[in-house]
Short mmCIF file of C-alpha atoms in Angstrom, two decimals:
data_model
loop_
_atom_site.label_atom_id
_atom_site.label_comp_id
_atom_site.label_asym_id
_atom_site.label_seq_id
_atom_site.Cartn_x
_atom_site.Cartn_y
_atom_site.Cartn_z
CA MET L 395 -0.05 0.04 -0.05
CA LYS L 396 2.89 2.36 0.80
CA LYS L 397 4.51 1.73 -2.46
CA SER L 398 1.34 2.46 -4.50
CA CYS L 399 0.94 5.67 -2.53
CA THR L 400 4.49 6.83 -3.32
CA THR L 401 3.99 5.97 -7.04
CA SER L 402 0.71 7.92 -7.09
CA GLU L 403 2.34 10.97 -5.58
CA LEU L 404 5.13 10.87 -8.25
CA TRP L 405 2.55 10.66 -11.03
CA ILE L 406 0.64 13.59 -9.51
CA GLY L 407 3.85 15.59 -9.38
CA PHE L 408 4.52 14.76 -13.05
CA LEU L 409 1.08 16.02 -14.02
CA VAL L 410 1.41 19.17 -12.05
CA LEU L 411 4.80 19.79 -13.71
CA PHE L 412 3.26 19.20 -17.15
CA PHE L 413 0.44 21.71 -16.59
CA CYS L 414 2.89 24.26 -15.21
CA ALA L 415 4.79 23.78 -18.53
CA PHE L 416 1.63 24.82 -20.38
CA ASN L 417 1.35 27.87 -18.26
CA LEU L 418 4.85 28.79 -19.34
CA LEU L 419 3.98 28.52 -23.04
CA GLY L 420 3.17 32.24 -23.17
CA ASN L 421 6.82 32.96 -22.53
CA VAL L 422 8.13 30.47 -25.06
CA SER L 423 10.51 32.40 -27.24
CA ALA L 424 13.80 32.05 -29.02
CA SER L 425 15.39 34.79 -31.04
CA ILE L 426 12.34 36.89 -30.25
CA HIS L 427 12.90 38.48 -26.84
CA GLU L 428 9.84 39.77 -25.11
CA TYR L 429 9.92 42.35 -22.33
CA LYS L 430 6.89 42.40 -20.05
CA ASP L 431 7.21 45.25 -17.50
CA GLU L 432 10.83 44.41 -16.80
CA GLN L 433 12.64 46.35 -14.02
CA PHE L 434 15.91 48.13 -14.27
CA VAL L 435 18.72 47.18 -11.87
CA ARG L 436 21.12 49.60 -10.36
CA LYS L 437 24.87 49.10 -11.01
CA PHE L 438 27.37 51.64 -9.84
CA ASN L 439 25.98 55.04 -10.81
CA ALA L 440 23.60 53.68 -13.60
CA PHE L 441 20.46 51.62 -13.96
CA PHE L 442 20.32 48.95 -16.62
CA PHE L 443 18.25 46.07 -17.92
CA HIS L 444 19.77 43.19 -19.87
CA GLY L 445 17.75 42.94 -23.09
CA GLY L 446 19.41 39.79 -24.58
CA THR L 447 22.56 37.98 -25.56
CA GLU L 448 23.08 35.99 -28.72
CA GLY L 449 25.81 34.81 -31.10
CA LEU L 450 25.30 36.47 -34.49
CA TYR L 451 27.06 35.77 -37.76
CA ALA L 452 27.99 38.57 -40.11
CA SER L 453 25.49 39.49 -42.80
CA LYS L 454 25.83 38.16 -46.32
CA SER L 455 25.93 40.37 -49.34
CA SER L 456 22.57 39.26 -50.62
CA SER L 457 20.70 42.53 -51.18
CA ILE L 458 21.56 42.47 -54.93
CA ALA L 459 20.30 38.79 -55.22
CA TYR L 460 17.14 39.64 -53.34
CA PRO L 461 16.27 43.29 -54.40
CA HIS L 462 12.64 42.92 -53.04
CA LYS L 463 13.84 41.52 -49.74
CA PRO L 464 16.56 43.86 -48.47
CA LEU L 465 16.91 41.89 -45.13
CA GLU L 466 17.26 38.52 -46.82
CA GLY L 467 20.67 37.09 -45.95
CA LYS L 468 21.20 39.86 -43.40
CA SER L 469 22.00 39.53 -39.74
CA PHE L 470 20.17 42.07 -37.56
CA ILE L 471 18.58 43.10 -34.29
CA ARG L 472 15.15 44.77 -34.70
CA PHE L 473 13.29 46.72 -32.04
CA GLU L 474 9.45 46.35 -32.16
CA ASP L 475 7.02 48.29 -29.99
CA VAL L 476 9.59 49.03 -27.26
CA VAL L 477 8.06 51.34 -24.61
CA PHE L 478 9.60 52.82 -21.41
CA LEU L 479 7.21 53.74 -18.59
CA ARG L 480 8.33 55.82 -15.68
CA THR L 481 6.55 56.46 -12.43
CA GLU L 482 3.97 59.16 -11.84
CA GLU L 483 6.18 60.84 -9.26
CA SER L 484 9.08 61.08 -11.80
CA ALA L 485 6.81 62.44 -14.57
CA TYR L 486 5.06 65.13 -12.44
CA ALA L 487 8.34 66.30 -11.02
CA LYS L 488 9.36 67.56 -14.51
CA ASN L 489 8.53 70.77 -16.24
CA GLU L 490 5.76 70.37 -18.79
CA MET L 491 7.37 72.94 -21.01
CA GLN L 492 10.55 71.01 -21.31
CA SER L 493 10.91 68.92 -24.49
CA ARG L 494 13.35 66.41 -22.99
CA THR L 495 12.78 65.35 -19.39
CA GLY L 496 14.44 61.96 -19.19
CA LEU L 497 16.83 59.76 -21.23
CA ILE L 498 16.83 56.00 -21.82
CA GLU L 499 19.75 54.69 -23.78
CA THR L 500 19.92 51.42 -25.74
CA ILE L 501 23.39 50.03 -25.99
CA ILE L 502 24.41 47.22 -28.34
CA LEU L 503 28.01 45.99 -28.10
CA GLU L 504 30.06 42.95 -29.00
CA VAL L 505 31.53 41.05 -26.08
CA ARG L 506 35.12 42.01 -26.90
CA ASP L 507 34.14 45.65 -26.58
CA ARG L 508 32.69 45.24 -23.09
CA GLU L 509 35.44 47.29 -21.51
CA ARG L 510 34.45 50.20 -23.69
CA ILE L 511 31.30 50.80 -21.61
CA GLY L 512 31.89 53.01 -18.64
CA ASP L 513 35.14 54.46 -17.23
CA ALA L 514 36.89 51.11 -17.18
CA PHE L 515 40.31 52.62 -18.21
CA ALA L 516 40.43 54.90 -15.11
CA LYS L 517 38.98 52.08 -12.87
CA SER L 518 36.49 54.45 -11.29
CA ASN L 519 33.62 51.91 -11.83
CA ALA L 520 31.48 54.78 -13.23
CA LEU L 521 29.13 53.84 -16.05
CA CYS L 522 27.52 57.29 -16.44
CA CYS L 523 29.28 60.52 -17.14
CA THR L 524 29.66 62.88 -14.15
CA PRO L 525 30.59 66.61 -14.23
CA LYS L 526 34.11 65.74 -13.14
CA LEU L 527 34.55 63.03 -15.86
CA ALA L 528 33.05 65.44 -18.45
CA GLN L 529 35.93 67.86 -17.80
CA GLU L 530 38.56 65.06 -18.12
CA LYS L 531 37.03 63.02 -20.92
CA PHE L 532 34.92 63.44 -24.01
CA CYS L 533 31.57 62.43 -22.51
CA THR L 534 28.27 64.21 -21.84
CA VAL L 535 26.88 64.56 -18.33
CA GLY L 536 23.90 62.16 -17.80
CA GLU L 537 24.84 59.81 -20.63
CA VAL L 538 26.50 56.38 -20.54
CA ILE L 539 30.25 56.53 -21.10
CA ILE L 540 31.27 54.81 -24.34
CA GLN L 541 34.88 54.54 -25.48
CA ARG L 542 34.61 54.32 -29.22
CA ASN L 543 36.34 51.61 -31.17
CA GLN L 544 38.87 53.22 -33.50
CA ASP L 545 38.53 50.44 -36.07
CA ASN L 546 34.82 50.71 -36.09
CA PRO L 547 33.74 54.20 -34.76
CA LEU L 548 30.01 53.41 -34.70
CA TRP L 549 30.44 50.64 -32.20
CA PRO L 550 29.49 50.18 -29.45
CA LEU L 551 26.13 51.46 -30.77
CA ARG L 552 23.99 53.93 -28.82
CA ILE L 553 20.27 54.61 -29.46
CA GLN L 554 18.69 57.34 -27.37
CA THR L 555 15.00 57.68 -26.43
CA PHE L 556 13.74 60.72 -24.52
CA PHE L 557 10.76 61.36 -22.36
CA GLU L 558 8.91 64.58 -23.13
CA GLY L 559 7.34 66.94 -20.61
CA LYS L 560 5.24 65.11 -18.06
CA ASN L 561 4.61 62.08 -20.22
CA GLN L 562 4.94 58.74 -18.41
CA GLU L 563 5.65 56.84 -21.68
CA ALA L 564 8.54 57.12 -24.08
CA ASN L 565 8.19 55.10 -27.32
CA MET L 566 11.40 53.91 -28.91
CA LEU L 567 11.36 54.54 -32.61
CA PRO L 568 11.33 51.25 -34.69
CA ALA L 569 14.91 50.46 -35.70
CA THR L 570 16.75 47.64 -37.35
CA VAL L 571 20.47 47.31 -36.63
CA GLU L 572 22.43 45.32 -39.14
CA ILE L 573 25.26 43.15 -37.88
CA ASN L 574 28.31 43.11 -40.15
CA SER L 575 30.72 41.30 -37.88
CA THR L 576 30.50 37.87 -36.30
CA GLY L 577 30.43 37.82 -32.59
CA MET L 578 28.50 37.49 -29.31
CA TYR L 579 26.31 40.57 -28.96
CA TYR L 580 24.83 42.13 -25.80
CA LEU L 581 21.94 44.46 -25.55
CA TYR L 582 21.38 46.76 -22.59
CA PHE L 583 18.78 49.38 -21.84
CA MET L 584 20.33 52.02 -19.55
CA PHE L 585 19.64 55.36 -17.90
CA CYS L 586 21.71 57.61 -15.57
CA ASP L 587 18.99 59.87 -14.06
CA PRO L 588 18.15 58.70 -10.43
CA GLU L 589 14.73 60.31 -10.70
CA LEU L 590 13.90 57.63 -13.43
CA LYS L 591 14.16 54.94 -10.74
CA GLY L 592 11.20 52.55 -10.97
CA THR L 593 11.00 52.79 -14.88
CA ILE L 594 9.98 49.63 -16.63
CA VAL L 595 10.32 48.42 -20.20
CA ARG L 596 7.85 46.66 -22.57
CA GLY L 597 8.09 45.37 -26.08
CA ARG L 598 10.26 42.95 -27.91
CA THR L 599 13.45 42.58 -30.06
CA VAL L 600 14.01 40.23 -32.87
CA TRP L 601 17.48 38.70 -33.43
CA LYS L 602 18.16 37.12 -36.81
CA ASN L 603 21.19 35.39 -38.38
CA PRO L 604 21.74 35.34 -42.14
CA ASP L 605 20.14 31.93 -42.64
CA GLY L 606 17.41 32.20 -40.13
CA TYR L 607 16.28 33.09 -36.61
CA LEU L 608 18.21 30.20 -34.90
CA PRO L 609 20.78 31.63 -32.38
CA GLY L 610 24.32 31.26 -33.62
CA ARG L 611 25.39 28.64 -31.01
CA MET L 612 22.44 26.44 -31.90
CA VAL L 613 22.98 26.42 -35.69
CA PRO L 614 25.45 23.53 -35.76
CA LEU L 615 23.12 21.52 -33.44
CA MET L 616 20.40 21.49 -36.17
CA THR L 617 22.81 19.79 -38.50
CA PHE L 618 24.03 17.41 -35.83
CA TYR L 619 20.42 16.28 -34.92
CA GLY L 620 19.74 15.63 -38.58
CA LEU L 621 22.80 13.44 -38.92
CA ALA L 622 22.04 11.79 -35.56
CA SER L 623 18.50 10.87 -36.72
CA LEU L 624 20.06 9.24 -39.79
CA ALA L 625 22.53 7.28 -37.62
CA TYR L 626 19.73 5.95 -35.48
CA LEU L 627 17.79 5.07 -38.67
CA VAL L 628 20.72 2.97 -39.94
CA LEU L 629 21.09 1.26 -36.56
CA GLY L 630 17.39 0.60 -36.49
CA LEU L 631 17.41 -0.96 -39.96
CA PHE L 632 20.31 -3.20 -39.01
CA TRP L 633 18.63 -4.27 -35.80
CA PHE L 634 15.22 -4.76 -37.49
CA LEU L 635 16.82 -7.06 -40.06
CA ARG L 636 18.47 -9.17 -37.48
CA PHE L 637 15.29 -9.16 -35.36
CA VAL L 638 13.12 -10.42 -38.19
CA GLN L 639 15.79 -13.01 -39.35
CA PHE L 640 16.04 -14.64 -35.91
CA TRP L 641 12.58 -13.69 -34.48
CA LYS L 642 12.17 -17.22 -33.02
CA ASP L 643 15.23 -16.88 -30.88
CA VAL L 644 14.67 -13.33 -29.52
CA ILE L 645 14.37 -12.71 -25.86
CA GLN L 646 12.58 -10.08 -23.78
CA LEU L 647 15.75 -7.93 -23.63
CA HIS L 648 15.71 -7.56 -27.38
CA TYR L 649 12.29 -5.88 -27.21
CA GLN L 650 13.78 -3.27 -24.73
CA ILE L 651 16.66 -2.61 -27.00
CA THR L 652 14.23 -2.13 -29.87
CA ALA L 653 12.25 0.43 -27.82
CA VAL L 654 15.38 2.41 -26.94
CA ILE L 655 16.47 2.55 -30.65
CA ALA L 656 12.95 3.74 -31.64
CA LEU L 657 12.85 6.37 -28.94
CA GLY L 658 16.32 7.61 -29.92
CA MET L 659 15.40 7.93 -33.54
CA SER L 660 12.20 9.80 -32.69
CA GLU L 661 14.02 12.01 -30.18
CA MET L 662 16.65 13.19 -32.76
CA ALA L 663 14.13 13.69 -35.48
CA LEU L 664 11.87 15.78 -33.21
CA TRP L 665 14.80 18.03 -32.15
CA TYR L 666 15.77 18.54 -35.72
CA PHE L 667 12.24 19.58 -36.74
CA GLU L 668 12.04 21.71 -33.58
CA TYR L 669 15.21 23.60 -34.55
CA ALA L 670 14.14 23.88 -38.15
CA ASN L 671 10.87 25.47 -37.16
CA LEU L 672 12.63 27.72 -34.72
CA ASN L 673 14.99 28.84 -37.50
CA ALA L 674 12.17 29.62 -39.83
CA THR L 675 9.73 31.40 -37.46
CA GLY L 676 11.96 32.69 -34.53
CA SER L 677 9.66 30.98 -31.96
CA ARG L 678 9.64 27.56 -30.59
CA PRO L 679 6.83 25.35 -31.83
CA MET L 680 5.38 24.42 -28.41
CA VAL L 681 3.83 21.10 -29.43
CA ILE L 682 6.99 19.74 -31.10
CA THR L 683 9.13 21.15 -28.20
CA ILE L 684 7.06 19.44 -25.54
CA TRP L 685 7.14 16.21 -27.48
CA ALA L 686 10.87 16.42 -28.03
CA VAL L 687 11.51 17.15 -24.37
CA THR L 688 9.23 14.32 -23.21
CA MET L 689 10.77 11.90 -25.76
CA THR L 690 14.27 12.76 -24.48
CA SER L 691 13.27 12.22 -20.83
CA VAL L 692 11.59 8.90 -21.53
CA LYS L 693 14.53 7.73 -23.65
CA LYS L 694 17.08 8.63 -20.99
CA ALA L 695 15.10 6.86 -18.30
CA LEU L 696 14.54 3.72 -20.38
CA SER L 697 18.20 3.61 -21.45
CA ARG L 698 19.36 3.64 -17.84
CA VAL L 699 16.75 0.99 -17.06
CA LEU L 700 18.11 -1.11 -19.90
CA LEU L 701 21.72 -0.88 -18.69
CA LEU L 702 20.50 -1.80 -15.13
CA VAL L 703 18.54 -4.82 -16.06
CA VAL L 704 21.36 -6.01 -18.39
CA SER L 705 23.79 -5.64 -15.47
CA MET L 706 21.46 -7.66 -13.26
CA GLY L 707 21.66 -10.46 -15.73
CA TYR L 708 18.01 -10.29 -16.77
CA GLY L 709 17.24 -12.83 -19.46
CA VAL L 710 20.76 -14.32 -19.13
CA VAL L 711 21.32 -15.64 -15.58
CA ARG L 712 17.85 -14.98 -14.16
CA PRO L 713 14.42 -15.16 -15.90
CA THR L 714 12.80 -12.32 -13.93
CA LEU L 715 13.96 -9.43 -11.61
CA GLY L 716 11.79 -10.63 -8.71
CA GLY L 717 11.09 -8.06 -6.04
CA VAL L 718 13.65 -5.63 -7.45
CA THR L 719 11.18 -4.75 -10.21
CA SER L 720 9.28 -2.16 -8.10
CA LYS L 721 12.64 -0.50 -7.07
CA VAL L 722 13.84 -0.27 -10.70
CA PHE L 723 10.42 1.21 -11.74
CA LEU L 724 10.41 3.75 -8.90
CA LEU L 725 13.98 4.94 -9.63
CA ALA L 726 13.12 5.25 -13.34
CA LEU L 727 9.99 7.26 -12.64
CA MET L 728 11.85 9.62 -10.37
CA TYR L 729 14.57 10.06 -12.98
CA LEU L 730 11.85 10.70 -15.65
CA ILE L 731 10.20 13.42 -13.57
CA ALA L 732 13.56 15.10 -12.60
CA THR L 733 14.78 15.11 -16.21
CA GLU L 734 11.44 16.30 -17.60
CA ALA L 735 11.50 19.22 -15.09
CA LEU L 736 14.96 20.29 -16.15
CA GLU L 737 14.32 19.99 -19.88
CA LEU L 738 11.00 21.76 -19.75
CA VAL L 739 12.29 24.76 -17.81
CA GLU L 740 15.40 25.00 -20.06
CA HIS L 741 13.63 24.75 -23.37
CA LEU L 742 10.34 26.54 -22.65
CA GLY L 743 11.98 29.67 -21.40
CA SER L 744 13.81 32.42 -23.33
CA ILE L 745 17.03 31.25 -24.93
CA ASN L 746 19.42 33.37 -22.92
CA ASP L 747 17.30 34.36 -19.86
CA PHE L 748 17.43 30.93 -18.07
CA SER L 749 18.47 31.43 -14.43
CA ARG L 750 21.66 29.66 -13.47
CA LYS L 751 20.39 29.15 -9.94
CA THR L 752 17.25 27.62 -11.15
CA LYS L 753 19.30 25.32 -13.43
CA ILE L 754 21.53 24.21 -10.48
CA TYR L 755 18.52 23.33 -8.35
CA LEU L 756 17.12 21.24 -11.16
CA VAL L 757 20.39 19.60 -12.16
CA LEU L 758 21.25 18.35 -8.71
CA PRO L 759 18.42 15.71 -8.56
CA VAL L 760 19.39 14.46 -12.01
CA VAL L 761 23.04 14.16 -10.98
CA PHE L 762 22.11 12.35 -7.80
CA LEU L 763 19.82 9.84 -9.58
CA ASP L 764 22.45 9.31 -12.30
CA ALA L 765 24.97 8.46 -9.63
CA SER L 766 22.40 6.05 -8.07
CA PHE L 767 21.96 4.27 -11.40
CA ILE L 768 25.79 3.96 -11.89
CA LEU L 769 26.38 2.56 -8.42
CA TRP L 770 23.55 0.12 -8.77
CA ILE L 771 24.63 -0.92 -12.28
CA PHE L 772 28.20 -1.77 -11.26
CA SER L 773 27.09 -3.47 -8.03
CA SER L 774 24.77 -5.67 -10.13
CA LEU L 775 27.54 -6.35 -12.60
CA SER L 776 29.77 -7.51 -9.85
CA LYS L 777 27.19 -9.98 -8.61
CA THR L 778 26.35 -11.17 -12.12
CA LEU L 779 30.09 -11.86 -12.94
CA GLU L 780 30.56 -13.74 -9.61
CA LYS L 781 27.51 -15.82 -10.39
CA LEU L 782 28.77 -16.68 -13.87
CA GLN L 783 32.23 -17.55 -12.53
CA MET L 784 30.59 -20.01 -10.05
CA ARG L 785 28.61 -21.69 -12.79
CA LYS L 786 31.70 -21.73 -15.08
CA SER L 787 29.60 -20.40 -17.95
CA MET L 788 32.53 -19.11 -20.01
CA VAL L 789 30.61 -17.76 -23.00
CA LYS L 790 28.29 -15.61 -20.88
CA LEU L 791 31.19 -14.64 -18.64
CA ASP L 792 33.16 -13.44 -21.56
CA LEU L 793 30.08 -11.49 -22.81
CA TYR L 794 29.66 -9.71 -19.49
CA ARG L 795 33.33 -8.98 -19.16
CA LYS L 796 33.21 -7.18 -22.50
CA PHE L 797 30.07 -5.27 -21.41
CA THR L 798 31.70 -4.30 -18.04
CA ASN L 799 34.89 -3.01 -19.73
CA SER L 800 32.94 -1.01 -22.32
CA LEU L 801 30.70 0.49 -19.59
CA ALA L 802 33.70 1.35 -17.50
CA ILE L 803 35.25 3.19 -20.52
CA PHE L 804 32.04 5.16 -21.06
CA VAL L 805 31.77 6.07 -17.39
CA LEU L 806 35.35 7.42 -17.39
CA LEU L 807 34.65 9.32 -20.56
CA SER L 808 31.57 10.80 -18.88
CA ILE L 809 33.55 11.92 -15.85
CA ALA L 810 36.26 13.43 -18.01
CA TRP L 811 33.75 15.30 -20.08
CA VAL L 812 31.99 16.65 -16.99
CA GLY L 813 35.33 17.99 -15.87
CA TYR L 814 35.87 19.54 -19.27
CA GLU L 815 32.37 21.10 -19.31
CA LEU L 816 32.94 22.71 -15.85
CA TYR L 817 36.29 24.06 -17.12
CA PHE L 818 34.68 25.31 -20.33
CA ASN L 819 31.84 27.15 -18.51
CA ALA L 820 34.26 28.65 -15.85
CA SER L 821 36.72 29.80 -18.54
CA ASP L 822 34.07 31.33 -20.77
CA PRO L 823 31.62 33.29 -18.50
CA LEU L 824 30.74 35.77 -21.28
CA SER L 825 30.09 33.08 -23.90
CA GLU L 826 32.93 34.20 -26.11
CA LEU L 827 33.39 30.57 -27.31
CA TRP L 828 29.76 30.36 -28.46
CA ARG L 829 30.71 28.95 -31.90
CA ILE L 830 31.97 25.66 -30.33
CA SER L 831 29.64 25.45 -27.29
CA TRP L 832 27.38 23.11 -29.31
CA ILE L 833 29.80 20.25 -28.78
CA ILE L 834 28.77 20.07 -25.10
CA PRO L 835 25.24 18.69 -25.65
CA ALA L 836 26.28 16.96 -28.85
CA PHE L 837 28.90 14.83 -26.96
CA TRP L 838 26.26 13.40 -24.58
CA SER L 839 24.01 12.39 -27.47
CA LEU L 840 26.98 10.87 -29.25
CA LEU L 841 28.04 8.94 -26.13
CA ALA L 842 24.57 7.57 -25.59
CA PHE L 843 24.37 6.35 -29.21
CA SER L 844 27.78 4.77 -28.93
CA LEU L 845 26.86 2.88 -25.79
CA LEU L 846 23.54 1.69 -27.51
CA VAL L 847 25.66 0.38 -30.48
CA VAL L 848 27.79 -1.63 -28.02
CA VAL L 849 24.76 -3.14 -26.37
CA CYS L 850 23.31 -3.98 -29.88
CA ILE L 851 26.54 -5.68 -30.94
CA LEU L 852 26.86 -7.76 -27.72
CA TRP L 853 23.23 -8.79 -27.61
CA VAL L 854 22.56 -8.99 -31.36
CA PRO L 855 19.83 -11.58 -32.17
CA SER L 856 21.40 -14.75 -33.61
CA SER L 857 20.67 -18.45 -34.33
CA ASN L 858 22.54 -19.41 -31.24
CA PRO L 859 20.71 -17.64 -28.35
CA THR L 860 22.27 -19.86 -25.59
CA SER L 861 25.33 -17.53 -25.63
CA TYR L 862 23.23 -14.88 -23.93
CA ALA L 863 19.84 -16.33 -23.17
CA TYR L 864 18.72 -17.71 -19.84
CA SER L 865 18.88 -21.54 -19.97
CA GLY L 866 17.67 -22.36 -16.52
CA GLU L 867 20.52 -24.70 -15.83
CA THR L 868 20.20 -24.12 -11.99
CA GLY L 869 17.46 -23.26 -9.63
CA ASP L 870 19.48 -20.68 -7.89
CA ASP L 871 18.50 -17.81 -10.05
CA TYR L 872 17.46 -15.17 -7.57
CA ASP L 873 20.20 -13.28 -5.87
CA GLU L 874 20.08 -12.26 -2.19
CA GLU L 875 18.86 -8.75 -3.11
CA ALA L 876 15.80 -10.15 -4.89
CA ILE L 877 15.03 -12.67 -2.12
CA SER L 878 15.26 -10.01 0.63
CA LEU L 879 12.78 -7.75 -1.23
CA THR L 880 10.14 -10.38 -1.71
CA THR L 881 7.99 -12.37 0.66
CA GLY L 882 9.14 -15.39 2.64
CA VAL L 883 7.67 -17.64 -0.03
CA TRP L 884 10.81 -17.38 -2.06
CA VAL L 885 12.94 -18.31 0.92
CA ILE L 886 10.77 -21.38 1.73
CA SER L 887 10.86 -22.33 -1.98
CA ASP L 888 14.55 -22.01 -2.13
CA THR L 889 15.02 -23.99 1.04
CA GLY L 890 12.61 -26.56 -0.25
CA THR L 891 14.64 -26.83 -3.42
CA LYS L 892 17.84 -27.42 -1.52
CA LEU L 893 16.19 -30.06 0.68
CA GLU L 894 14.73 -31.72 -2.47
CA ARG L 895 18.24 -31.78 -3.99
CA LYS L 896 19.59 -33.37 -0.88
CA GLU L 897 16.89 -36.02 -0.93
CA LYS L 898 17.61 -36.68 -4.55
CA LYS L 899 21.24 -37.12 -3.77
CA GLY L 900 20.39 -39.41 -0.89
CA SER L 901 18.05 -41.44 -3.08
CA VAL L 902 20.76 -41.76 -5.77
CA SER L 903 23.16 -43.09 -3.22
CA THR L 904 20.67 -45.52 -1.85
CA ASP L 905 19.83 -46.82 -5.38
CA TYR L 906 23.49 -47.22 -6.02
CA VAL L 907 23.92 -49.47 -2.95
CA THR L 908 20.79 -51.41 -3.76
CA ASP L 909 22.07 -51.97 -7.29
CA GLN L 910 25.34 -53.33 -5.87
CA ARG L 911 23.31 -55.84 -3.70
CA GLU L 912 20.85 -57.28 -6.16
CA ASP L 913 21.81 -60.94 -5.38
CA PRO L 914 20.03 -62.01 -2.13
CA GLU L 915 22.33 -65.03 -1.69
CA GLU L 916 25.31 -62.73 -1.71
CA ASP L 917 23.62 -60.61 0.91
CA LYS L 918 23.18 -63.71 3.13
CA ARG L 919 26.80 -64.50 2.77
CA LEU L 920 27.74 -60.98 3.76
#
C-alpha cells in the first residue's frame, strides 16, 4: 500500500509539472525576446536592464540577389514596440514645457568591446558621465560613457530615447540594426538619471542570423540532430533485419533494446524539426518542443533501465527481476520526472534568460539519480560476474566482461567530459566561445548512441541464443537482493529446493547401494 501511494504521488507531481509547462507557453521564445514590465537594476551610478545576448554571424551580401527582400541574408537586431514607462512621481516632477525630461539609452556591443562601456580605463567603476569626468574626458553629463572603437567608430552602438514633458511613456522608434561582424552581442537598456528609478520596459526585439532566426550557437546543433537521426535510422534498420531474421530466438531484452532505438530515432528527429521550425519562425513550436522534451526524458530513463537490467543478468542468468522490479520502476519514474522538469524549464523559457540558480537546483536531482543508477549498475555487474564464474559459464562470462569493460570506459569518458564542461563554463563566463559550445550537448548524445551500439553488438539476435539467453541450468537464479525484497515464499521455496536436491542425492546413493546388492544369496553370505 505504501509503494502504490508513493508512485501515485510521483505521477501527480509529473502531471502538475506538465500543466505548469503549459502555463509557461506564453513565454516560449527564441530569437524573439519579449519584455513584459521588466525592471531596471542599479549598478554603480547607472540603472540597466539586460535585453538579450546571442551569437550572431555577419550579414551576407545578398541585397543584390534579393532586391525585393533587403533583409534577406542579413543579420540584424530589430526593435518592435519598445516602450519605457516611468513612475507618476518622476513624470510630475518635471517641467511640462521641457521637450526632454528623461533619457533612456539602448546600448548594443560585441563582447570583446565590453570594457568600452563606462570608465573602465580609469578604474572608477562609473558607467555614467559625471561633471568631473566630463571635464577630463569626451563624454556628456547624464549619458552612458562609451569609449569608441577606432577600427569601427560606430560601435558600441548607442540609441537614445527621450521622455517629453510630463509624459509617463517614451516610445522607442522602430529600428533595425544590421550586424556586419560575427560575434557575441549584448543588448542593454540603461539610464543615468536617479529620478527615473522605477522605470519599466515593454516590447520585444527580434534577433536574426543570415540563414534564419536560430541563435548562432544552436545552428550547428540542427545539422547534428539531422545526422544523428540518420545514424539511429541505420542502426534501427540493421537491428530490425536481425530481429526479423532470428525472431524465433529473440528474448525479452531484445524488445527493450528495440524500444530504446525507436525512442532515440524519434528524439533526434523531433529535435531536428524543432530547430528547423525555430530557425524559420523565430519562436519555438510548443507542441513539437514538448514532445521532443518528453521523448528525451523517456529515452534517457529507459536507457538507464536497460543498462541496469542487463547488469542484473535479466534474461541471461535470471528469468525475472523478482522483487527488485518495483525499485527499478520507482527509480526510473523519479529520474523521468527530474529530467522532464529540467528539460521543460530549459527549453520553454527564453534562450538566454534561463536562471543559473534555477538550473543548479534542477540539475542536482538528475546528477544524484544518475549516480544512483551508476552505483547500482556496477554493483549488479559484480554480482552477475561472480555468479557466472561460479557456474563456469565461460561464454556468458566473456560477454559480461566485454560489457563491463565497455561500460567502465564510457563512465570514465563521462567523468572526464563533466570536468571539461565545468572548465569550459568557468573559462567562458561571457560566452565568447559560443561557436564551439554546441559540442557540449552533442557529446552526450553521441556517447549515448555509442553505448547503445555496443549493447546492440553484444546482444545481437542470432541463431545461437544460448550464448546470452537464460537456460535455467540451475534453480539458484534469484540473488540475495531479490530474495530479501520479496515475501518469505521465495525463501521457503529456495530452502525446499535445496532439501529436495539433498533428498535426490540421498536417493541416488541408496539406489546405487541397492544395485550393488541385487543378489540376495550374496547378501546372506555378507
